[in-house]
Amino acid sequence: ESFEGLGDWIKLIHDNIEYGIMRFEMCHSQRFWKEDEVAALNVISKIFTIIIKNRFEKIKYDYQLSYDKLTNIYNFSKWHEEIDYFLENKPNYTYQIGTLCINNFYQLTDKFGNQISEYAIKAIAKGLHLLSEQEIFCRVSEDKFIVFFNNDNAEFVKDFFESLNNYIHSKFPHAN
């Protein structure tokens, strides 16, 4: 038995998936669903579930490819992509790139443990988020971060890293 209009329902689902909306219209004279209508709705429901799951998986996969798992900031690959885009669209701008490296990171991890090391890395990432205006930054490796500044003001970059240093020290007041 064919389900008349099923293609239209699938198109409706596909067209409205972004909003998560499915609207089924019934005739006012009909009080109950017919058996074939229920079967069609079950098929549509399964298709809708598959479409949503596939979209969710794609978003999740794209996020995992672009962001550092621990800090939720760009990884190097996504940072590089953003920088390329910036430079293509604003080739005449001047810029600077700064790096931040945690000195003796592995010795600190050995001495204080992974939990404290992860807390420090997350504090750096949060500080970057809080202090950044137009900077593009990423975590490159366990103990290294890169910041792209779209200006050539050396004093601004110095102040930025001093502010970041002060923020990090505020998270570890006993470390001074």
XYZ file of N, CA and C in Angstrom:
528
model
N 0.851 -1.192 0.000
C 0.000 0.000 0.000
C 0.889 1.245 0.000
N 0.651 2.172 -0.897
C 1.478 3.374 -0.963
C 0.890 4.444 -0.054
N 1.780 5.286 0.438
C 1.370 6.380 1.314
C 1.354 7.646 0.488
N 0.173 8.070 0.112
C 0.036 9.250 -0.735
C 0.555 10.482 0.000
N 1.374 11.241 -0.663
C 1.876 12.485 -0.079
C 3.081 12.308 0.834
N 3.627 11.104 0.951
C 4.768 10.869 1.837
C 5.972 11.704 1.419
N 6.189 11.827 0.113
C 7.296 12.658 -0.367
C 7.150 14.095 0.088
N 5.924 14.613 0.084
C 5.681 15.983 0.559
C 5.997 16.110 2.044
N 5.661 15.073 2.815
C 5.952 15.101 4.258
C 7.456 15.104 4.493
N 8.170 14.289 3.741
C 9.626 14.237 3.900
C 10.236 15.582 3.544
N 9.744 16.205 2.454
C 10.232 17.529 2.087
C 9.919 18.530 3.194
N 8.724 18.455 3.759
C 8.344 19.343 4.851
C 9.299 19.172 6.032
N 9.615 17.933 6.357
C 10.542 17.662 7.457
C 11.904 18.255 7.137
N 12.405 17.979 5.937
C 13.730 18.459 5.558
C 13.785 19.980 5.558
N 12.737 20.633 5.030
C 12.720 22.093 4.955
C 12.633 22.751 6.319
N 12.040 22.083 7.283
C 11.807 22.692 8.592
C 12.679 22.107 9.706
N 13.650 21.299 9.350
C 14.456 20.633 10.368
C 15.183 21.627 11.259
N 15.621 22.775 10.692
C 16.352 23.743 11.487
C 15.520 24.240 12.663
N 14.230 24.282 12.487
C 13.358 24.790 13.543
C 12.799 23.671 14.420
N 13.017 22.443 14.027
C 12.503 21.318 14.784
C 10.989 21.270 14.740
N 10.420 21.718 13.644
C 8.968 21.819 13.563
C 8.426 20.778 12.591
N 7.437 20.088 13.052
C 6.654 19.236 12.159
C 5.198 19.554 12.446
N 4.468 19.843 11.422
C 3.060 20.173 11.617
C 2.227 19.228 10.763
N 1.359 18.529 11.428
C 0.477 17.619 10.711
C -0.921 18.229 10.716
N -1.453 18.362 9.540
C -2.786 18.933 9.444
C -3.797 17.816 9.215
N -4.870 17.935 9.913
C -5.958 16.975 9.747
C -7.194 17.731 9.303
N -8.055 17.040 8.617
C -9.337 17.635 8.258
C -10.148 17.817 9.534
N -10.939 18.861 9.582
C -11.746 19.112 10.774
C -12.803 18.039 10.976
N -13.206 17.409 9.908
C -14.253 16.392 10.028
C -13.715 15.069 10.569
N -12.383 14.901 10.547
C -11.773 13.649 10.987
C -11.409 13.739 12.459
N -11.868 12.824 13.282
C -11.544 12.856 14.704
C -10.371 11.940 15.041
N -10.158 10.883 14.289
C -9.120 9.911 14.597
C -8.240 9.676 13.378
N -6.998 9.261 13.652
C -6.085 8.914 12.578
C -6.480 7.557 12.009
N -6.397 7.435 10.707
C -6.616 6.140 10.069
C -5.346 5.325 10.213
N -5.483 4.025 10.053
C -4.346 3.121 10.234
C -3.195 3.445 9.288
N -3.492 3.754 8.035
C -2.421 4.060 7.082
C -1.773 5.407 7.391
N -2.536 6.330 7.989
C -1.961 7.607 8.380
C -0.994 7.430 9.553
N -1.352 6.561 10.486
C -0.473 6.271 11.625
C 0.814 5.628 11.126
N 0.710 4.713 10.179
C 1.903 4.072 9.611
C 2.775 5.111 8.919
N 2.145 6.027 8.173
C 2.909 7.078 7.493
C 3.599 7.976 8.518
N 2.905 8.306 9.590
C 3.501 9.142 10.632
C 4.676 8.443 11.309
N 4.579 7.140 11.489
C 5.690 6.379 12.071
C 6.908 6.421 11.157
N 6.701 6.287 9.856
C 7.804 6.372 8.899
C 8.420 7.764 8.939
N 7.558 8.783 8.931
C 8.038 10.164 8.978
C 8.814 10.418 10.264
N 8.309 9.905 11.361
C 8.982 10.075 12.652
C 10.373 9.452 12.623
N 10.498 8.281 12.040
C 11.802 7.623 11.950
C 12.752 8.407 11.050
N 12.247 8.918 9.937
C 13.077 9.719 9.034
C 13.528 10.986 9.754
N 12.613 11.626 10.439
C 12.908 12.842 11.194
C 14.001 12.574 12.232
N 13.900 11.461 12.938
C 14.895 11.086 13.940
C 16.264 10.873 13.304
N 16.308 10.219 12.160
C 17.580 9.985 11.466
C 18.196 11.305 11.013
N 17.377 12.203 10.457
C 17.892 13.493 9.996
C 18.465 14.287 11.161
N 17.738 14.338 12.266
C 18.212 15.072 13.448
C 19.509 14.458 13.972
N 19.555 13.142 14.059
C 20.754 12.467 14.561
C 21.955 12.751 13.660
N 21.754 12.701 12.343
C 22.852 12.977 11.411
C 23.345 14.409 11.534
N 22.436 15.353 11.667
C 22.844 16.754 11.830
C 23.606 16.943 13.132
N 23.113 16.334 14.203
C 23.783 16.441 15.501
C 25.185 15.852 15.424
N 25.319 14.690 14.797
C 26.626 14.052 14.662
C 27.587 14.918 13.855
N 27.099 15.563 12.797
C 27.944 16.435 11.988
C 28.417 17.635 12.813
N 27.513 18.243 13.559
C 27.887 19.382 14.407
C 28.915 18.945 15.441
N 28.681 17.806 16.058
C 29.603 17.279 17.065
C 30.975 16.987 16.443
N 30.988 16.379 15.282
C 32.229 16.041 14.605
C 32.991 17.307 14.209
N 32.270 18.301 13.643
C 32.902 19.576 13.272
C 33.506 20.253 14.497
N 32.800 20.213 15.618
C 33.297 20.834 16.851
C 34.581 20.126 17.311
N 34.570 18.805 17.292
C 35.745 18.049 17.727
C 36.955 18.315 16.839
N 36.723 18.593 15.557
C 37.825 18.888 14.652
C 38.384 20.293 14.832
N 37.612 21.189 15.431
C 37.990 22.595 15.505
C 38.413 23.083 16.880
N 38.036 22.400 17.928
C 38.256 22.913 19.280
C 39.055 21.939 20.135
N 39.853 22.524 21.013
C 40.609 21.748 21.976
C 39.633 21.148 22.990
N 39.763 19.885 23.259
C 38.818 19.168 24.118
C 38.821 19.692 25.560
N 39.973 20.025 26.094
C 40.068 20.449 27.489
C 39.615 21.889 27.693
N 40.006 22.774 26.783
C 39.797 24.210 27.004
C 38.620 24.799 26.222
N 38.146 24.073 25.229
C 37.076 24.558 24.350
C 37.464 25.831 23.593
N 38.737 26.014 23.346
C 39.190 27.092 22.475
C 39.701 26.441 21.190
N 39.966 27.263 20.161
C 40.416 26.706 18.901
C 41.635 25.811 19.087
N 41.694 24.745 18.277
C 42.939 24.001 18.154
C 43.750 24.670 17.042
N 44.953 24.211 16.812
C 45.820 24.881 15.846
C 45.230 24.879 14.433
N 44.614 23.779 14.051
C 44.053 23.671 12.707
C 42.970 24.729 12.476
N 42.057 24.879 13.424
C 40.990 25.872 13.286
C 41.567 27.289 13.379
N 42.536 27.491 14.260
C 43.187 28.798 14.388
C 43.809 29.194 13.045
N 44.522 28.253 12.448
C 45.177 28.493 11.158
C 44.137 28.856 10.099
N 43.030 28.161 10.084
C 41.945 28.440 9.145
C 41.399 29.865 9.349
N 41.205 30.260 10.615
C 40.700 31.603 10.917
C 41.710 32.679 10.513
N 42.977 32.420 10.744
C 44.023 33.377 10.377
C 44.089 33.522 8.855
N 44.031 32.409 8.150
C 44.024 32.466 6.677
C 42.864 33.316 6.175
N 41.690 33.111 6.756
C 40.511 33.886 6.362
C 40.739 35.372 6.636
N 41.265 35.684 7.814
C 41.534 37.075 8.179
C 42.508 37.714 7.195
N 43.597 37.024 6.912
C 44.628 37.576 6.037
C 44.156 37.716 4.589
N 43.304 36.805 4.144
C 42.750 36.919 2.791
C 41.843 38.137 2.667
N 41.062 38.403 3.707
C 40.089 39.490 3.655
C 40.654 40.845 4.077
N 41.772 40.842 4.776
C 42.385 42.093 5.230
C 43.903 42.025 5.024
N 44.318 41.944 3.780
C 45.744 41.731 3.505
C 46.640 42.913 3.881
N 46.082 44.099 3.979
C 46.901 45.275 4.269
C 46.983 45.603 5.760
N 46.330 44.816 6.589
C 46.391 45.042 8.034
C 47.740 44.585 8.573
N 48.162 45.235 9.618
C 49.364 44.771 10.308
C 48.931 43.927 11.496
N 49.764 43.017 11.893
C 49.404 42.109 12.970
C 50.649 41.623 13.687
N 50.413 41.008 14.826
C 51.482 40.381 15.603
C 50.976 39.018 16.080
N 51.900 38.142 16.316
C 51.568 36.838 16.882
C 52.382 36.670 18.149
N 51.681 36.366 19.221
C 52.346 36.139 20.496
C 52.151 34.705 20.938
N 53.108 34.197 21.674
C 52.995 32.834 22.193
C 53.071 32.856 23.709
N 52.450 31.872 24.293
C 52.483 31.712 25.740
C 52.860 30.266 26.006
N 53.861 30.073 26.801
C 54.324 28.728 27.125
C 54.437 28.620 28.635
N 53.899 27.567 29.198
C 54.008 27.347 30.640
C 55.386 26.748 30.914
N 56.223 27.498 31.610
C 57.566 27.013 31.936
C 57.487 25.820 32.877
N 58.331 24.841 32.635
C 58.437 23.653 33.498
C 57.100 22.945 33.679
N 56.303 22.909 32.641
C 54.953 22.336 32.729
C 54.976 20.880 33.199
N 55.843 20.094 32.623
C 55.854 18.670 32.959
C 56.343 18.435 34.387
N 57.281 19.258 34.860
C 57.724 19.149 36.249
C 56.585 19.554 37.199
N 55.833 20.577 36.808
C 54.685 20.994 37.621
C 53.628 19.900 37.672
N 53.402 19.265 36.539
C 52.432 18.171 36.490
C 52.889 17.018 37.381
N 54.175 16.684 37.320
C 54.705 15.611 38.166
C 54.569 15.953 39.644
N 54.816 17.211 39.978
C 54.803 17.622 41.381
C 53.385 17.777 41.935
N 52.473 18.407 41.151
C 51.146 18.738 41.671
C 50.013 17.884 41.096
N 50.293 17.141 40.038
C 49.274 16.262 39.468
C 48.535 16.859 38.281
N 47.845 15.978 37.567
C 47.119 16.378 36.359
C 45.980 17.346 36.651
N 45.330 17.182 37.791
C 44.181 18.029 38.099
C 44.579 19.508 38.185
N 45.686 19.797 38.844
C 46.154 21.182 38.966
C 46.630 21.694 37.602
N 47.311 20.845 36.850
C 47.778 21.241 35.510
C 46.601 21.584 34.606
N 45.563 20.751 34.633
C 44.380 21.017 33.828
C 43.691 22.297 34.277
N 43.641 22.524 35.569
C 43.044 23.755 36.100
C 43.806 24.977 35.588
N 45.127 24.887 35.578
C 45.954 25.998 35.085
C 45.711 26.253 33.599
N 45.635 25.201 32.815
C 45.394 25.335 31.372
C 44.017 25.947 31.120
N 43.019 25.487 31.882
C 41.675 26.053 31.740
C 41.646 27.520 32.174
N 42.424 27.868 33.205
C 42.489 29.269 33.663
C 43.094 30.148 32.575
N 44.099 29.665 31.893
C 44.695 30.422 30.789
C 43.658 30.628 29.683
N 42.960 29.563 29.319
C 41.948 29.659 28.264
C 40.842 30.640 28.653
N 40.402 30.577 29.901
C 39.360 31.503 30.350
C 39.882 32.941 30.344
N 41.117 33.132 30.783
C 41.724 34.457 30.745
C 41.811 34.997 29.323
N 42.157 34.145 28.377
C 42.207 34.562 26.974
C 40.821 35.020 26.501
N 39.799 34.261 26.874
C 38.435 34.641 26.504
C 38.041 35.979 27.120
N 38.351 36.154 28.392
C 37.953 37.372 29.100
C 38.672 38.614 28.592
N 39.934 38.471 28.237
C 40.742 39.626 27.848
C 40.694 39.949 26.358
N 40.303 38.982 25.570
C 40.344 39.171 24.118
C 39.228 40.069 23.632
N 39.601 40.928 22.718
C 38.618 41.772 22.049
C 38.445 41.266 20.620
N 39.526 41.295 19.867
C 39.479 40.804 18.488
C 40.583 39.786 18.232
N 41.246 39.363 19.273
C 42.361 38.435 19.108
C 41.830 37.041 18.779
N 42.629 36.308 18.034
C 42.304 34.927 17.694
C 43.366 34.067 18.361
N 42.946 33.119 19.167
C 43.912 32.342 19.944
C 43.570 30.858 19.907
N 44.593 30.055 20.253
C 44.398 28.615 20.272
C 45.377 27.961 21.236
N 45.083 26.730 21.533
C 46.020 25.894 22.281
C 46.721 25.015 21.255
N 48.046 25.118 21.229
C 48.837 24.396 20.240
C 49.241 23.020 20.748
N 49.621 22.955 22.016
C 50.056 21.697 22.608
C 49.739 21.747 24.098
N 50.232 20.771 24.829
C 49.958 20.697 26.268
C 50.192 22.021 26.979
N 51.301 22.676 26.687
C 51.706 23.852 27.458
C 51.883 25.117 26.619
N 51.395 25.111 25.377
C 51.627 26.258 24.492
C 50.317 26.795 23.914
N 50.226 28.118 23.875
C 49.101 28.838 23.290
C 49.651 29.867 22.308
N 48.872 30.209 21.282
C 49.250 31.240 20.319
C 48.111 32.256 20.273
N 48.498 33.529 20.208
C 47.512 34.605 20.100
C 47.860 35.455 18.883
N 46.868 35.684 18.041
C 47.008 36.535 16.860
C 46.382 37.891 17.197
N 47.176 38.936 17.107
C 46.720 40.299 17.368
C 46.621 41.023 16.032
N 45.463 41.589 15.733
C 45.314 42.258 14.438
C 45.681 43.738 14.534
N 46.792 44.007 15.198
C 47.362 45.357 15.238
C 48.868 45.232 15.441
N 49.565 46.340 15.298
C 51.015 46.299 15.469
C 51.477 47.097 16.682
N 50.575 47.298 17.625
C 50.883 48.053 18.833
C 51.562 47.125 19.848
N 52.868 47.229 19.961
C 53.629 46.360 20.862
C 53.214 46.563 22.311
N 52.866 47.782 22.672
C 52.439 48.082 24.045
C 51.133 47.358 24.375
N 50.234 47.279 23.400
C 48.976 46.566 23.595
C 49.235 45.091 23.886
N 50.118 44.488 23.115
C 50.437 43.068 23.296
C 51.077 42.846 24.665
N 51.992 43.714 25.050
C 52.635 43.616 26.364
C 51.589 43.717 27.475
N 50.693 44.704 27.369
C 49.633 44.869 28.372
C 48.693 43.661 28.411
N 48.419 43.117 27.234
C 47.548 41.945 27.150
C 48.141 40.786 27.953
N 49.416 40.479 27.713
C 50.044 39.356 28.403
C 50.245 39.649 29.899
N 50.483 40.900 30.270
C 50.565 41.256 31.699
C 49.213 41.050 32.371
N 48.149 41.461 31.706
C 46.800 41.260 32.255
C 46.473 39.780 32.378
N 46.864 39.014 31.373
C 46.647 37.569 31.420
C 47.428 36.958 32.573
N 48.682 37.377 32.744
C 49.510 36.894 33.842
C 48.852 37.225 35.195
N 48.350 38.447 35.341
C 47.675 38.843 36.585
C 46.424 38.012 36.827
N 45.679 37.754 35.765
C 44.476 36.930 35.898
C 44.839 35.519 36.374
N 45.846 34.939 35.768
C 46.256 33.576 36.147
C 46.738 33.548 37.592
N 47.528 34.548 37.977
C 48.001 34.610 39.372
C 46.838 34.776 40.350
N 45.774 35.444 39.932
C 44.603 35.583 40.807
C 43.917 34.242 41.047
N 44.084 33.304 40.111
C 43.504 31.969 40.253
C 44.370 31.045 41.107
N 45.638 31.439 41.288
C 46.584 30.683 42.116
C 47.264 31.633 43.100
N 46.525 32.217 44.032
C 47.119 33.232 44.918
C 48.244 32.689 45.807
N 48.205 31.424 46.153
C 49.228 30.825 47.018
C 50.524 30.512 46.271
N 50.504 30.636 44.931
C 51.683 30.286 44.132
C 52.702 31.415 44.062
N 52.341 32.602 44.487
C 53.273 33.755 44.373
C 54.415 33.664 45.346
